[in-house]
mmCIF file of C-alpha atoms and ligand atoms in Angstrom:
data_model
loop_
_atom_site.group_PDB
_atom_site.id
_atom_site.type_symbol
_atom_site.label_atom_id
_atom_site.label_comp_id
_atom_site.label_asym_id
_atom_site.label_seq_id
_atom_site.Cartn_x
_atom_site.Cartn_y
_atom_site.Cartn_z
ATOM 1 C CA UNK A 1 -38.646 209.141 64.317
ATOM 2 C CA UNK A 2 -39.084 210.416 60.778
ATOM 3 C CA UNK A 3 -38.953 214.269 60.818
ATOM 4 C CA UNK A 4 -41.693 214.472 58.168
ATOM 5 C CA UNK A 5 -43.749 211.824 59.906
ATOM 6 C CA UNK A 6 -43.984 209.985 56.589
ATOM 7 C CA UNK A 7 -46.355 207.041 56.708
ATOM 8 C CA UNK A 8 -46.395 204.356 54.028
ATOM 9 C CA UNK A 9 -49.041 201.678 53.706
ATOM 10 C CA UNK A 10 -49.622 198.835 51.274
ATOM 11 C CA UNK A 11 -53.198 197.641 50.810
ATOM 12 C CA UNK A 12 -54.767 194.767 48.923
ATOM 13 C CA UNK A 13 -57.273 194.294 46.169
ATOM 14 C CA UNK A 14 -60.439 192.425 47.125
ATOM 15 C CA UNK A 15 -62.778 190.590 44.767
ATOM 16 C CA UNK A 16 -66.375 190.231 45.883
ATOM 17 C CA UNK A 17 -68.220 186.927 45.838
ATOM 18 C CA UNK A 18 -71.477 188.600 46.894
ATOM 19 C CA UNK A 19 -71.469 191.877 45.028
ATOM 20 C CA UNK A 20 -72.024 195.425 46.168
ATOM 21 C CA UNK A 21 -74.146 197.107 43.499
ATOM 22 C CA UNK A 22 -76.358 200.070 44.348
ATOM 23 C CA UNK A 23 -76.240 202.892 46.880
ATOM 24 C CA UNK A 24 -78.901 204.302 49.194
ATOM 25 C CA UNK A 25 -76.725 207.377 49.836
ATOM 26 C CA UNK A 26 -74.322 208.651 47.145
ATOM 27 C CA UNK A 27 -72.382 211.070 49.352
ATOM 28 C CA UNK A 28 -71.779 208.757 52.313
ATOM 29 C CA UNK A 29 -71.478 205.734 49.991
ATOM 30 C CA UNK A 30 -74.053 203.593 51.762
ATOM 31 C CA UNK A 31 -74.992 200.398 49.910
ATOM 32 C CA UNK A 32 -78.419 198.836 49.459
ATOM 33 C CA UNK A 33 -77.124 195.376 50.356
ATOM 34 C CA UNK A 34 -74.409 193.526 52.272
ATOM 35 C CA UNK A 35 -71.488 192.141 50.295
ATOM 36 C CA UNK A 36 -68.754 189.556 50.873
ATOM 37 C CA UNK A 37 -65.260 189.464 49.429
ATOM 38 C CA UNK A 38 -61.901 187.776 49.529
ATOM 39 C CA UNK A 39 -58.829 189.904 50.119
ATOM 40 C CA UNK A 40 -55.965 188.987 47.813
ATOM 41 C CA UNK A 41 -52.284 188.769 48.647
ATOM 42 C CA UNK A 42 -50.406 192.100 48.635
ATOM 43 C CA UNK A 43 -47.196 190.382 47.524
ATOM 44 C CA UNK A 44 -48.854 189.999 44.114
ATOM 45 C CA UNK A 45 -51.324 192.887 43.708
ATOM 46 C CA UNK A 46 -51.220 195.955 45.887
ATOM 47 C CA UNK A 47 -51.554 199.696 46.124
ATOM 48 C CA UNK A 48 -48.867 201.590 48.045
ATOM 49 C CA UNK A 49 -49.251 205.098 49.430
ATOM 50 C CA UNK A 50 -46.970 207.486 51.321
ATOM 51 C CA UNK A 51 -48.322 210.606 53.019
ATOM 52 C CA UNK A 52 -46.471 213.393 54.826
ATOM 53 C CA UNK A 53 -47.050 216.990 55.852
ATOM 54 C CA UNK A 54 -44.900 219.852 57.015
ATOM 55 C CA UNK A 55 -45.232 223.579 57.730
ATOM 56 C CA UNK A 56 -43.413 224.781 54.639
ATOM 57 C CA UNK A 57 -45.441 222.861 52.026
ATOM 58 C CA UNK A 58 -47.277 225.512 49.995
ATOM 59 C CA UNK A 59 -50.086 223.326 48.658
ATOM 60 C CA UNK A 60 -51.636 219.896 48.915
ATOM 61 C CA UNK A 61 -50.092 217.693 46.242
ATOM 62 C CA UNK A 62 -50.930 214.291 44.846
ATOM 63 C CA UNK A 63 -48.947 211.931 42.617
ATOM 64 C CA UNK A 64 -50.663 208.861 41.190
ATOM 65 C CA UNK A 65 -48.578 206.178 39.501
ATOM 66 C CA UNK A 66 -45.719 208.630 38.985
ATOM 67 C CA UNK A 67 -47.842 211.438 37.552
ATOM 68 C CA UNK A 68 -48.697 214.679 39.329
ATOM 69 C CA UNK A 69 -52.491 214.807 39.561
ATOM 70 C CA UNK A 70 -54.731 217.680 40.629
ATOM 71 C CA UNK A 71 -55.882 217.558 44.244
ATOM 72 C CA UNK A 72 -59.535 218.061 43.407
ATOM 73 C CA UNK A 73 -61.192 214.653 43.532
ATOM 74 C CA UNK A 74 -64.232 215.217 45.794
ATOM 75 C CA UNK A 75 -63.910 211.782 47.362
ATOM 76 C CA UNK A 76 -60.260 212.382 48.250
ATOM 77 C CA UNK A 77 -61.116 215.813 49.685
ATOM 78 C CA UNK A 78 -63.978 214.266 51.618
ATOM 79 C CA UNK A 79 -61.741 211.588 53.191
ATOM 80 C CA UNK A 80 -59.082 214.152 54.136
ATOM 81 C CA UNK A 81 -61.626 216.521 55.648
ATOM 82 C CA UNK A 82 -63.297 213.761 57.649
ATOM 83 C CA UNK A 83 -59.953 212.515 59.000
ATOM 84 C CA UNK A 84 -58.833 216.032 59.977
ATOM 85 C CA UNK A 85 -62.140 216.587 61.767
ATOM 86 C CA UNK A 86 -61.646 213.402 63.747
ATOM 87 C CA UNK A 87 -58.082 214.442 64.583
ATOM 88 C CA UNK A 88 -59.342 217.809 65.833
ATOM 89 C CA UNK A 89 -62.087 216.144 67.919
ATOM 90 C CA UNK A 90 -59.701 213.591 69.349
ATOM 91 C CA UNK A 91 -56.906 216.178 69.808
ATOM 92 C CA UNK A 92 -54.636 213.478 68.466
ATOM 93 C CA UNK A 93 -52.037 215.897 67.022
ATOM 94 C CA UNK A 94 -50.933 219.475 67.653
ATOM 95 C CA UNK A 95 -53.572 221.750 66.045
ATOM 96 C CA UNK A 96 -50.817 223.371 63.933
ATOM 97 C CA UNK A 97 -50.248 220.034 62.149
ATOM 98 C CA UNK A 98 -53.799 220.148 60.846
ATOM 99 C CA UNK A 99 -53.105 223.412 59.038
ATOM 100 C CA UNK A 100 -50.040 222.045 57.231
ATOM 101 C CA UNK A 101 -50.455 221.026 53.601
ATOM 102 C CA UNK A 102 -50.123 217.363 52.743
ATOM 103 C CA UNK A 103 -48.239 215.429 50.068
ATOM 104 C CA UNK A 104 -49.651 212.087 48.910
ATOM 105 C CA UNK A 105 -47.922 209.687 46.555
ATOM 106 C CA UNK A 106 -49.640 206.478 45.487
ATOM 107 C CA UNK A 107 -48.967 203.684 43.025
ATOM 108 C CA UNK A 108 -50.373 200.302 42.053
ATOM 109 C CA UNK A 109 -48.175 197.420 40.991
ATOM 110 C CA UNK A 110 -50.788 196.313 38.456
ATOM 111 C CA UNK A 111 -52.212 198.248 35.490
ATOM 112 C CA UNK A 112 -54.926 200.643 36.705
ATOM 113 C CA UNK A 113 -56.494 200.483 33.264
ATOM 114 C CA UNK A 114 -56.903 196.710 33.497
ATOM 115 C CA UNK A 115 -60.035 197.378 35.563
ATOM 116 C CA UNK A 116 -58.812 195.399 38.532
ATOM 117 C CA UNK A 117 -60.475 197.004 41.541
ATOM 118 C CA UNK A 118 -57.738 199.604 41.901
ATOM 119 C CA UNK A 119 -59.927 202.107 43.755
ATOM 120 C CA UNK A 120 -60.530 199.639 46.582
ATOM 121 C CA UNK A 121 -56.823 199.101 47.243
ATOM 122 C CA UNK A 122 -56.048 202.790 46.628
ATOM 123 C CA UNK A 123 -58.583 204.239 49.067
ATOM 124 C CA UNK A 124 -57.882 201.611 51.725
ATOM 125 C CA UNK A 125 -54.211 202.574 51.524
ATOM 126 C CA UNK A 126 -54.910 206.285 51.603
ATOM 127 C CA UNK A 127 -57.188 206.337 54.644
ATOM 128 C CA UNK A 128 -55.010 203.972 56.667
ATOM 129 C CA UNK A 129 -51.942 206.132 55.933
ATOM 130 C CA UNK A 130 -53.789 209.380 56.760
ATOM 131 C CA UNK A 131 -55.335 207.925 59.925
ATOM 132 C CA UNK A 132 -51.887 206.905 61.136
ATOM 133 C CA UNK A 133 -50.344 210.224 60.096
ATOM 134 C CA UNK A 134 -52.939 212.156 62.135
ATOM 135 C CA UNK A 135 -52.917 209.492 64.895
ATOM 136 C CA UNK A 136 -56.682 209.063 64.963
ATOM 137 C CA UNK A 137 -58.533 206.098 66.401
ATOM 138 C CA UNK A 138 -61.592 205.083 64.440
ATOM 139 C CA UNK A 139 -63.168 202.334 62.364
ATOM 140 C CA UNK A 140 -60.948 202.415 59.274
ATOM 141 C CA UNK A 141 -63.450 200.507 57.162
ATOM 142 C CA UNK A 142 -65.959 203.364 57.597
ATOM 143 C CA UNK A 143 -63.336 205.887 56.478
ATOM 144 C CA UNK A 144 -62.295 203.769 53.470
ATOM 145 C CA UNK A 145 -65.963 203.382 52.490
ATOM 146 C CA UNK A 146 -66.234 207.155 52.088
ATOM 147 C CA UNK A 147 -63.505 206.942 49.425
ATOM 148 C CA UNK A 148 -64.939 204.010 47.488
ATOM 149 C CA UNK A 149 -67.508 201.520 48.725
ATOM 150 C CA UNK A 150 -65.558 198.369 47.988
ATOM 151 C CA UNK A 151 -62.474 199.873 49.694
ATOM 152 C CA UNK A 152 -64.011 199.240 53.125
ATOM 153 C CA UNK A 153 -63.461 195.514 52.575
ATOM 154 C CA UNK A 154 -59.748 195.977 51.697
ATOM 155 C CA UNK A 155 -59.079 197.126 55.266
ATOM 156 C CA UNK A 156 -59.109 193.475 56.404
ATOM 157 C CA UNK A 157 -57.344 190.365 55.223
ATOM 158 C CA UNK A 158 -58.985 187.007 54.587
ATOM 159 C CA UNK A 159 -62.751 186.778 54.072
ATOM 160 C CA UNK A 160 -64.690 189.966 54.678
ATOM 161 C CA UNK A 161 -68.307 191.096 54.981
ATOM 162 C CA UNK A 162 -69.484 194.645 54.434
ATOM 163 C CA UNK A 163 -72.629 195.181 56.498
ATOM 164 C CA UNK A 164 -74.921 197.563 54.629
ATOM 165 C CA UNK A 165 -76.234 198.993 57.916
ATOM 166 C CA UNK A 166 -79.458 200.898 58.463
ATOM 167 C CA UNK A 167 -78.348 204.203 60.023
ATOM 168 C CA UNK A 168 -78.613 207.300 57.826
ATOM 169 C CA UNK A 169 -75.222 208.620 59.034
ATOM 170 C CA UNK A 170 -73.473 205.408 57.903
ATOM 171 C CA UNK A 171 -72.176 204.617 61.402
ATOM 172 C CA UNK A 172 -73.132 200.946 61.064
ATOM 173 C CA UNK A 173 -72.109 200.511 57.408
ATOM 174 C CA UNK A 174 -68.782 198.855 58.026
ATOM 175 C CA UNK A 175 -66.738 195.807 57.203
ATOM 176 C CA UNK A 176 -65.868 192.926 59.515
ATOM 177 C CA UNK A 177 -63.681 189.892 59.023
ATOM 178 C CA UNK A 178 -65.492 186.565 58.568
ATOM 179 C CA UNK A 179 -62.260 184.559 58.787
ATOM 180 C CA UNK A 180 -58.592 185.416 58.476
ATOM 181 C CA UNK A 181 -56.270 184.460 55.635
ATOM 182 C CA UNK A 182 -55.098 181.253 57.336
ATOM 183 C CA UNK A 183 -58.648 179.872 57.539
ATOM 184 C CA UNK A 184 -58.819 178.372 54.045
ATOM 185 C CA UNK A 185 -55.203 178.174 52.872
ATOM 186 C CA UNK A 186 -56.042 176.120 49.770
ATOM 187 C CA UNK A 187 -58.131 178.935 48.228
ATOM 188 C CA UNK A 188 -56.636 180.396 45.046
ATOM 189 C CA UNK A 189 -57.682 183.018 42.508
ATOM 190 C CA UNK A 190 -56.873 183.204 38.810
ATOM 191 C CA UNK A 191 -57.577 186.601 37.313
ATOM 192 C CA UNK A 192 -58.019 186.405 33.567
ATOM 193 C CA UNK A 193 -57.234 189.820 32.108
ATOM 194 C CA UNK A 194 -59.237 190.109 28.913
ATOM 195 C CA UNK A 195 -57.969 192.159 25.949
ATOM 196 C CA UNK A 196 -60.387 195.038 25.671
ATOM 197 C CA UNK A 197 -60.152 198.588 24.365
ATOM 198 C CA UNK A 198 -63.694 199.593 25.124
ATOM 199 C CA UNK A 199 -64.300 202.201 27.832
ATOM 200 C CA UNK A 200 -66.893 200.763 30.201
ATOM 201 C CA UNK A 201 -69.319 202.747 32.331
ATOM 202 C CA UNK A 202 -67.703 203.182 35.760
ATOM 203 C CA UNK A 203 -69.188 201.120 38.578
ATOM 204 C CA UNK A 204 -70.265 204.354 40.314
ATOM 205 C CA UNK A 205 -72.391 205.417 37.329
ATOM 206 C CA UNK A 206 -73.492 201.877 36.457
ATOM 207 C CA UNK A 207 -74.901 201.233 39.902
ATOM 208 C CA UNK A 208 -76.516 204.671 40.095
ATOM 209 C CA UNK A 209 -78.392 204.021 36.852
ATOM 210 C CA UNK A 210 -79.360 200.556 38.065
ATOM 211 C CA UNK A 211 -80.919 201.948 41.253
ATOM 212 C CA UNK A 212 -82.839 204.492 39.161
ATOM 213 C CA UNK A 213 -84.109 202.189 36.437
ATOM 214 C CA UNK A 214 -83.888 198.486 37.293
ATOM 215 C CA UNK A 215 -86.776 196.657 38.921
ATOM 216 C CA UNK A 216 -84.678 193.556 39.435
ATOM 217 C CA UNK A 217 -82.215 195.349 41.695
ATOM 218 C CA UNK A 218 -84.908 195.900 44.324
ATOM 219 C CA UNK A 219 -85.742 192.196 44.371
ATOM 220 C CA UNK A 220 -82.048 191.342 44.570
ATOM 221 C CA UNK A 221 -81.339 193.658 47.514
ATOM 222 C CA UNK A 222 -84.475 192.723 49.425
ATOM 223 C CA UNK A 223 -84.883 188.997 48.832
ATOM 224 C CA UNK A 224 -81.776 187.455 47.272
ATOM 225 C CA UNK A 225 -78.736 188.984 48.902
ATOM 226 C CA UNK A 226 -79.759 188.640 52.587
ATOM 227 C CA UNK A 227 -80.242 184.860 52.216
ATOM 228 C CA UNK A 228 -77.236 184.485 49.964
ATOM 229 C CA UNK A 229 -74.933 186.411 52.291
ATOM 230 C CA UNK A 230 -75.779 184.206 55.259
ATOM 231 C CA UNK A 231 -75.274 181.076 53.148
ATOM 232 C CA UNK A 232 -71.991 182.441 51.807
ATOM 233 C CA UNK A 233 -70.630 183.158 55.308
ATOM 234 C CA UNK A 234 -71.639 179.648 56.348
ATOM 235 C CA UNK A 235 -69.975 178.100 53.264
ATOM 236 C CA UNK A 236 -66.772 180.031 53.996
ATOM 237 C CA UNK A 237 -66.732 179.078 57.680
ATOM 238 C CA UNK A 238 -67.360 175.407 56.811
ATOM 239 C CA UNK A 239 -64.929 175.568 53.862
ATOM 240 C CA UNK A 240 -67.686 174.128 51.674
ATOM 241 C CA UNK A 241 -66.216 174.883 48.239
ATOM 242 C CA UNK A 242 -69.157 173.569 46.211
ATOM 243 C CA UNK A 243 -71.645 175.841 48.002
ATOM 244 C CA UNK A 244 -69.199 178.770 47.975
ATOM 245 C CA UNK A 245 -68.651 178.411 44.230
ATOM 246 C CA UNK A 246 -72.313 178.031 43.346
ATOM 247 C CA UNK A 247 -73.277 181.144 45.319
ATOM 248 C CA UNK A 248 -70.363 183.100 43.803
ATOM 249 C CA UNK A 249 -71.363 182.297 40.219
ATOM 250 C CA UNK A 250 -75.077 182.917 40.792
ATOM 251 C CA UNK A 251 -74.367 186.265 42.393
ATOM 252 C CA UNK A 252 -72.096 187.401 39.573
ATOM 253 C CA UNK A 253 -74.713 186.319 37.035
ATOM 254 C CA UNK A 254 -77.378 188.251 38.901
ATOM 255 C CA UNK A 255 -75.267 191.416 38.980
ATOM 256 C CA UNK A 256 -74.824 191.279 35.207
ATOM 257 C CA UNK A 257 -78.519 190.501 34.709
ATOM 258 C CA UNK A 258 -79.249 193.705 36.618
ATOM 259 C CA UNK A 259 -76.784 195.534 34.400
ATOM 260 C CA UNK A 260 -78.848 194.418 31.406
ATOM 261 C CA UNK A 261 -82.052 195.379 33.204
ATOM 262 C CA UNK A 262 -80.625 198.893 33.609
ATOM 263 C CA UNK A 263 -81.903 201.431 31.098
ATOM 264 C CA UNK A 264 -79.913 202.055 28.956
ATOM 265 C CA UNK A 265 -78.208 198.711 29.625
ATOM 266 C CA UNK A 266 -74.704 198.476 30.994
ATOM 267 C CA UNK A 267 -72.722 195.738 29.289
ATOM 268 C CA UNK A 268 -69.515 194.745 31.038
ATOM 269 C CA UNK A 269 -68.992 191.156 29.959
ATOM 270 C CA UNK A 270 -67.692 190.483 26.454
ATOM 271 C CA UNK A 271 -67.840 187.376 24.241
ATOM 272 C CA UNK A 272 -64.561 186.308 25.826
ATOM 273 C CA UNK A 273 -66.047 186.692 29.320
ATOM 274 C CA UNK A 274 -68.962 184.487 28.244
ATOM 275 C CA UNK A 275 -66.543 181.934 26.796
ATOM 276 C CA UNK A 276 -64.864 181.777 30.225
ATOM 277 C CA UNK A 277 -68.275 181.150 31.824
ATOM 278 C CA UNK A 278 -68.887 178.348 29.314
ATOM 279 C CA UNK A 279 -65.454 176.892 30.026
ATOM 280 C CA UNK A 280 -66.034 176.840 33.790
ATOM 281 C CA UNK A 281 -69.439 175.138 33.507
ATOM 282 C CA UNK A 282 -68.117 172.585 30.993
ATOM 283 C CA UNK A 283 -65.135 171.856 33.255
ATOM 284 C CA UNK A 284 -67.322 171.462 36.342
ATOM 285 C CA UNK A 285 -69.664 169.165 34.386
ATOM 286 C CA UNK A 286 -66.713 167.082 33.228
ATOM 287 C CA UNK A 287 -65.498 166.748 36.834
ATOM 288 C CA UNK A 288 -69.009 165.820 38.024
ATOM 289 C CA UNK A 289 -68.595 168.400 40.784
ATOM 290 C CA UNK A 290 -68.080 172.160 41.048
ATOM 291 C CA UNK A 291 -64.328 172.731 41.051
ATOM 292 C CA UNK A 292 -64.118 176.325 39.821
ATOM 293 C CA UNK A 293 -66.204 179.496 40.251
ATOM 294 C CA UNK A 294 -66.170 182.623 38.110
ATOM 295 C CA UNK A 295 -67.047 186.141 39.099
ATOM 296 C CA UNK A 296 -67.076 189.394 37.059
ATOM 297 C CA UNK A 297 -67.031 193.017 38.231
ATOM 298 C CA UNK A 298 -67.615 196.152 36.161
ATOM 299 C CA UNK A 299 -65.488 194.961 33.254
ATOM 300 C CA UNK A 300 -64.775 191.882 31.132
ATOM 301 C CA UNK A 301 -62.024 190.329 33.311
ATOM 302 C CA UNK A 302 -62.859 187.067 35.033
ATOM 303 C CA UNK A 303 -61.796 186.141 38.526
ATOM 304 C CA UNK A 304 -61.819 182.388 39.012
ATOM 305 C CA UNK A 305 -61.811 180.997 42.532
ATOM 306 C CA UNK A 306 -60.612 177.426 42.947
ATOM 307 C CA UNK A 307 -58.618 175.224 45.299
ATOM 308 C CA UNK A 308 -54.866 174.765 45.051
ATOM 309 C CA UNK A 309 -55.112 171.141 43.912
ATOM 310 C CA UNK A 310 -57.136 172.128 40.827
ATOM 311 C CA UNK A 311 -54.850 174.955 39.652
ATOM 312 C CA UNK A 312 -52.548 172.882 37.383
ATOM 313 C CA UNK A 313 -55.410 171.337 35.407
ATOM 314 C CA UNK A 314 -57.374 174.569 35.141
ATOM 315 C CA UNK A 315 -54.299 176.484 33.952
ATOM 316 C CA UNK A 316 -53.671 173.761 31.364
ATOM 317 C CA UNK A 317 -57.248 174.167 30.202
ATOM 318 C CA UNK A 318 -57.024 177.986 30.052
ATOM 319 C CA UNK A 319 -53.794 177.828 28.046
ATOM 320 C CA UNK A 320 -55.371 175.332 25.658
ATOM 321 C CA UNK A 321 -58.602 177.280 25.102
ATOM 322 C CA UNK A 322 -57.040 180.743 25.148
ATOM 323 C CA UNK A 323 -53.673 180.380 23.418
ATOM 324 C CA UNK A 324 -51.210 183.196 24.036
ATOM 325 C CA UNK A 325 -48.165 184.524 22.230
ATOM 326 C CA UNK A 326 -46.740 185.791 25.533
ATOM 327 C CA UNK A 327 -43.887 183.986 27.249
ATOM 328 C CA UNK A 328 -45.109 185.109 30.672
ATOM 329 C CA UNK A 329 -48.796 184.472 30.320
ATOM 330 C CA UNK A 330 -49.234 183.341 33.922
ATOM 331 C CA UNK A 331 -47.932 185.838 36.477
ATOM 332 C CA UNK A 332 -48.044 186.133 40.276
ATOM 333 C CA UNK A 333 -47.647 182.724 41.907
ATOM 334 C CA UNK A 334 -46.776 181.596 38.394
ATOM 335 C CA UNK A 335 -47.453 178.642 36.206
ATOM 336 C CA UNK A 336 -47.840 175.097 37.437
ATOM 337 C CA UNK A 337 -47.024 172.335 34.982
ATOM 338 C CA UNK A 338 -49.715 169.772 34.341
ATOM 339 C CA UNK A 339 -48.540 166.598 32.673
ATOM 340 C CA UNK A 340 -51.948 165.002 32.096
ATOM 341 C CA UNK A 341 -53.600 166.587 29.044
ATOM 342 C CA UNK A 342 -55.815 163.678 27.992
ATOM 343 C CA UNK A 343 -58.932 165.483 29.260
ATOM 344 C CA UNK A 344 -58.432 168.246 26.683
ATOM 345 C CA UNK A 345 -59.218 165.829 23.824
ATOM 346 C CA UNK A 346 -62.853 165.425 24.815
ATOM 347 C CA UNK A 347 -63.359 168.972 26.091
ATOM 348 C CA UNK A 348 -66.478 170.373 24.390
ATOM 349 C CA UNK A 349 -65.115 173.878 23.603
ATOM 350 C CA UNK A 350 -62.744 174.712 20.758
ATOM 351 C CA UNK A 351 -59.605 176.818 21.293
ATOM 352 C CA UNK A 352 -60.165 180.542 20.646
ATOM 353 C CA UNK A 353 -58.011 182.882 18.564
ATOM 354 C CA UNK A 354 -54.678 183.861 20.064
ATOM 355 C CA UNK A 355 -54.310 186.563 22.748
ATOM 356 C CA UNK A 356 -57.967 187.221 23.579
ATOM 357 C CA UNK A 357 -56.802 186.815 27.167
ATOM 358 C CA UNK A 358 -53.779 189.055 27.779
ATOM 359 C CA UNK A 359 -52.458 187.355 30.891
ATOM 360 C CA UNK A 360 -53.465 185.486 34.010
ATOM 361 C CA UNK A 361 -52.659 186.581 37.555
ATOM 362 C CA UNK A 362 -52.346 183.567 39.827
ATOM 363 C CA UNK A 363 -52.844 184.636 43.430
ATOM 364 C CA UNK A 364 -54.120 183.645 46.859
ATOM 365 C CA UNK A 365 -55.850 184.988 49.956
ATOM 366 C CA UNK A 366 -53.889 187.731 51.727
ATOM 367 C CA UNK A 367 -53.403 189.086 55.240
ATOM 368 C CA UNK A 368 -54.547 192.644 54.523
ATOM 369 C CA UNK A 369 -52.892 196.085 54.708
ATOM 370 C CA UNK A 370 -49.450 196.602 56.186
ATOM 371 C CA UNK A 371 -47.285 199.527 57.242
ATOM 372 C CA UNK A 372 -44.034 199.753 55.266
ATOM 373 C CA UNK A 373 -40.794 201.574 55.925
ATOM 374 C CA UNK A 374 -39.704 202.106 52.320
ATOM 375 C CA UNK A 375 -41.413 205.385 51.404
ATOM 376 C CA UNK A 376 -42.509 206.752 48.012
ATOM 377 C CA UNK A 377 -41.669 210.318 49.138
ATOM 378 C CA UNK A 378 -38.091 211.420 49.907
ATOM 379 C CA UNK A 379 -36.834 213.325 53.005
ATOM 380 C CA UNK A 380 -38.073 216.567 51.470
ATOM 381 C CA UNK A 381 -41.518 215.114 50.816
ATOM 382 C CA UNK A 382 -41.234 214.724 47.033
ATOM 383 C CA UNK A 383 -41.669 211.535 44.984
ATOM 384 C CA UNK A 384 -38.701 209.279 44.371
ATOM 385 C CA UNK A 385 -40.065 208.246 40.951
ATOM 386 C CA UNK A 386 -41.976 210.848 39.062
ATOM 387 C CA UNK A 387 -42.736 211.994 35.528
ATOM 388 C CA UNK A 388 -44.338 215.436 35.130
HETATM 389 C C1 LIG B 1 -68.651 195.516 40.783
HETATM 390 O O1 LIG B 1 -66.512 200.380 45.076
HETATM 391 O O2 LIG B 1 -65.858 200.823 42.678
HETATM 392 O O3 LIG B 1 -66.656 195.746 42.040
HETATM 393 O O4 LIG B 1 -68.482 202.914 45.789
HETATM 394 O O5 LIG B 1 -68.932 204.053 43.637
HETATM 395 O O6 LIG B 1 -66.578 203.717 44.386
HETATM 396 P P1 LIG B 1 -68.008 203.177 44.404
HETATM 397 O O7 LIG B 1 -67.977 201.803 43.609
HETATM 398 P P2 LIG B 1 -66.930 200.613 43.684
HETATM 399 O O8 LIG B 1 -67.884 199.427 43.179
HETATM 400 C C2 LIG B 1 -67.425 198.119 43.049
HETATM 401 C C3 LIG B 1 -68.482 197.263 42.505
HETATM 402 C C4 LIG B 1 -68.056 195.861 42.138
HETATM 403 C C5 LIG B 1 -68.619 194.852 43.116
HETATM 404 C C6 LIG B 1 -67.933 194.744 44.452
HETATM 405 O O9 LIG B 1 -66.715 194.973 44.550
HETATM 406 O O10 LIG B 1 -68.636 194.367 45.411
#
């Protein structure tokens, strides 16, 4: 038994195929529509968090990616308070433990600034670690949701649905697993990290403005998403890639249409993002069937979903259209050599200038969060790797 009761958790990134965009309650983070996502493999992209507490800690402390950060984020404070309340109600630990200060150390193994859903993995990690530390029993997706909406889906592996719920206290706004990671083993994701220095409006602010000013968002939440979500779950359960891909692309396009319908508009996709969209449609047309789907969140990076068998050709195409000066352009599961390049000759899009895509993360569906024994905090409760 660890004397500090250190708990370390790794949690995954998830990328939605039916998007969450818009809240009906800002404080409880209750969405206006259901959403569906795929949880990605933690061996490639993950957040890792260690928490511990002890009587002689003088203050709550937080380290994020090796940097000491002030313990003032309202969402973090909210999660901690909620978890301690539950622990008190459930009498899950000695009451003295609840008065001890806590140390939290968290890091991502992918650049936070790349805009790759880091809050989802981060909050999922945090609440799972805290819930275990305080030995509470509860729906972890509800707790993660209070940190960041999309985090509730990172609590499960495989294919996940976040039910918007109708209750005003958020008790039915929770995630459930549609199918586990072994259900569709051929599914792959290629994340195209686009070079971009522009600071984009955060998703929290973007969706708040959309709810206030967009007329389209009401139509989306009321009429489009309910039908689309049911069809998406069916496509996933039947492993119908063509349907899955079509719904994924249409939903991403609708999200970004709503962003433009927001006043003032929120522009996340860049010319490079649109070139990726063009590439995917041209490739699908050339194949005579939908082989690849794109989806975009609150930034210019593309996430392509495709099946294993199509990865070599699609990577060949990406490398041809988006030439790179980097020797490790494809990371994660890595590059796959394609010998047949004949199809490139008649491809209707010209290669772009070098390095407009920084790198590609090749990854797959993952099992979800896991407890780890290698901690980020030492036996005294301080970070192993830290810069002040
Ligand atoms: C575009 O979960 O980051 O990625 O709940 O305000 O923290 P908050 O927002 P966040 O929003 C993510 C939006 C999205 C779509 C999605 O993941 O469904």
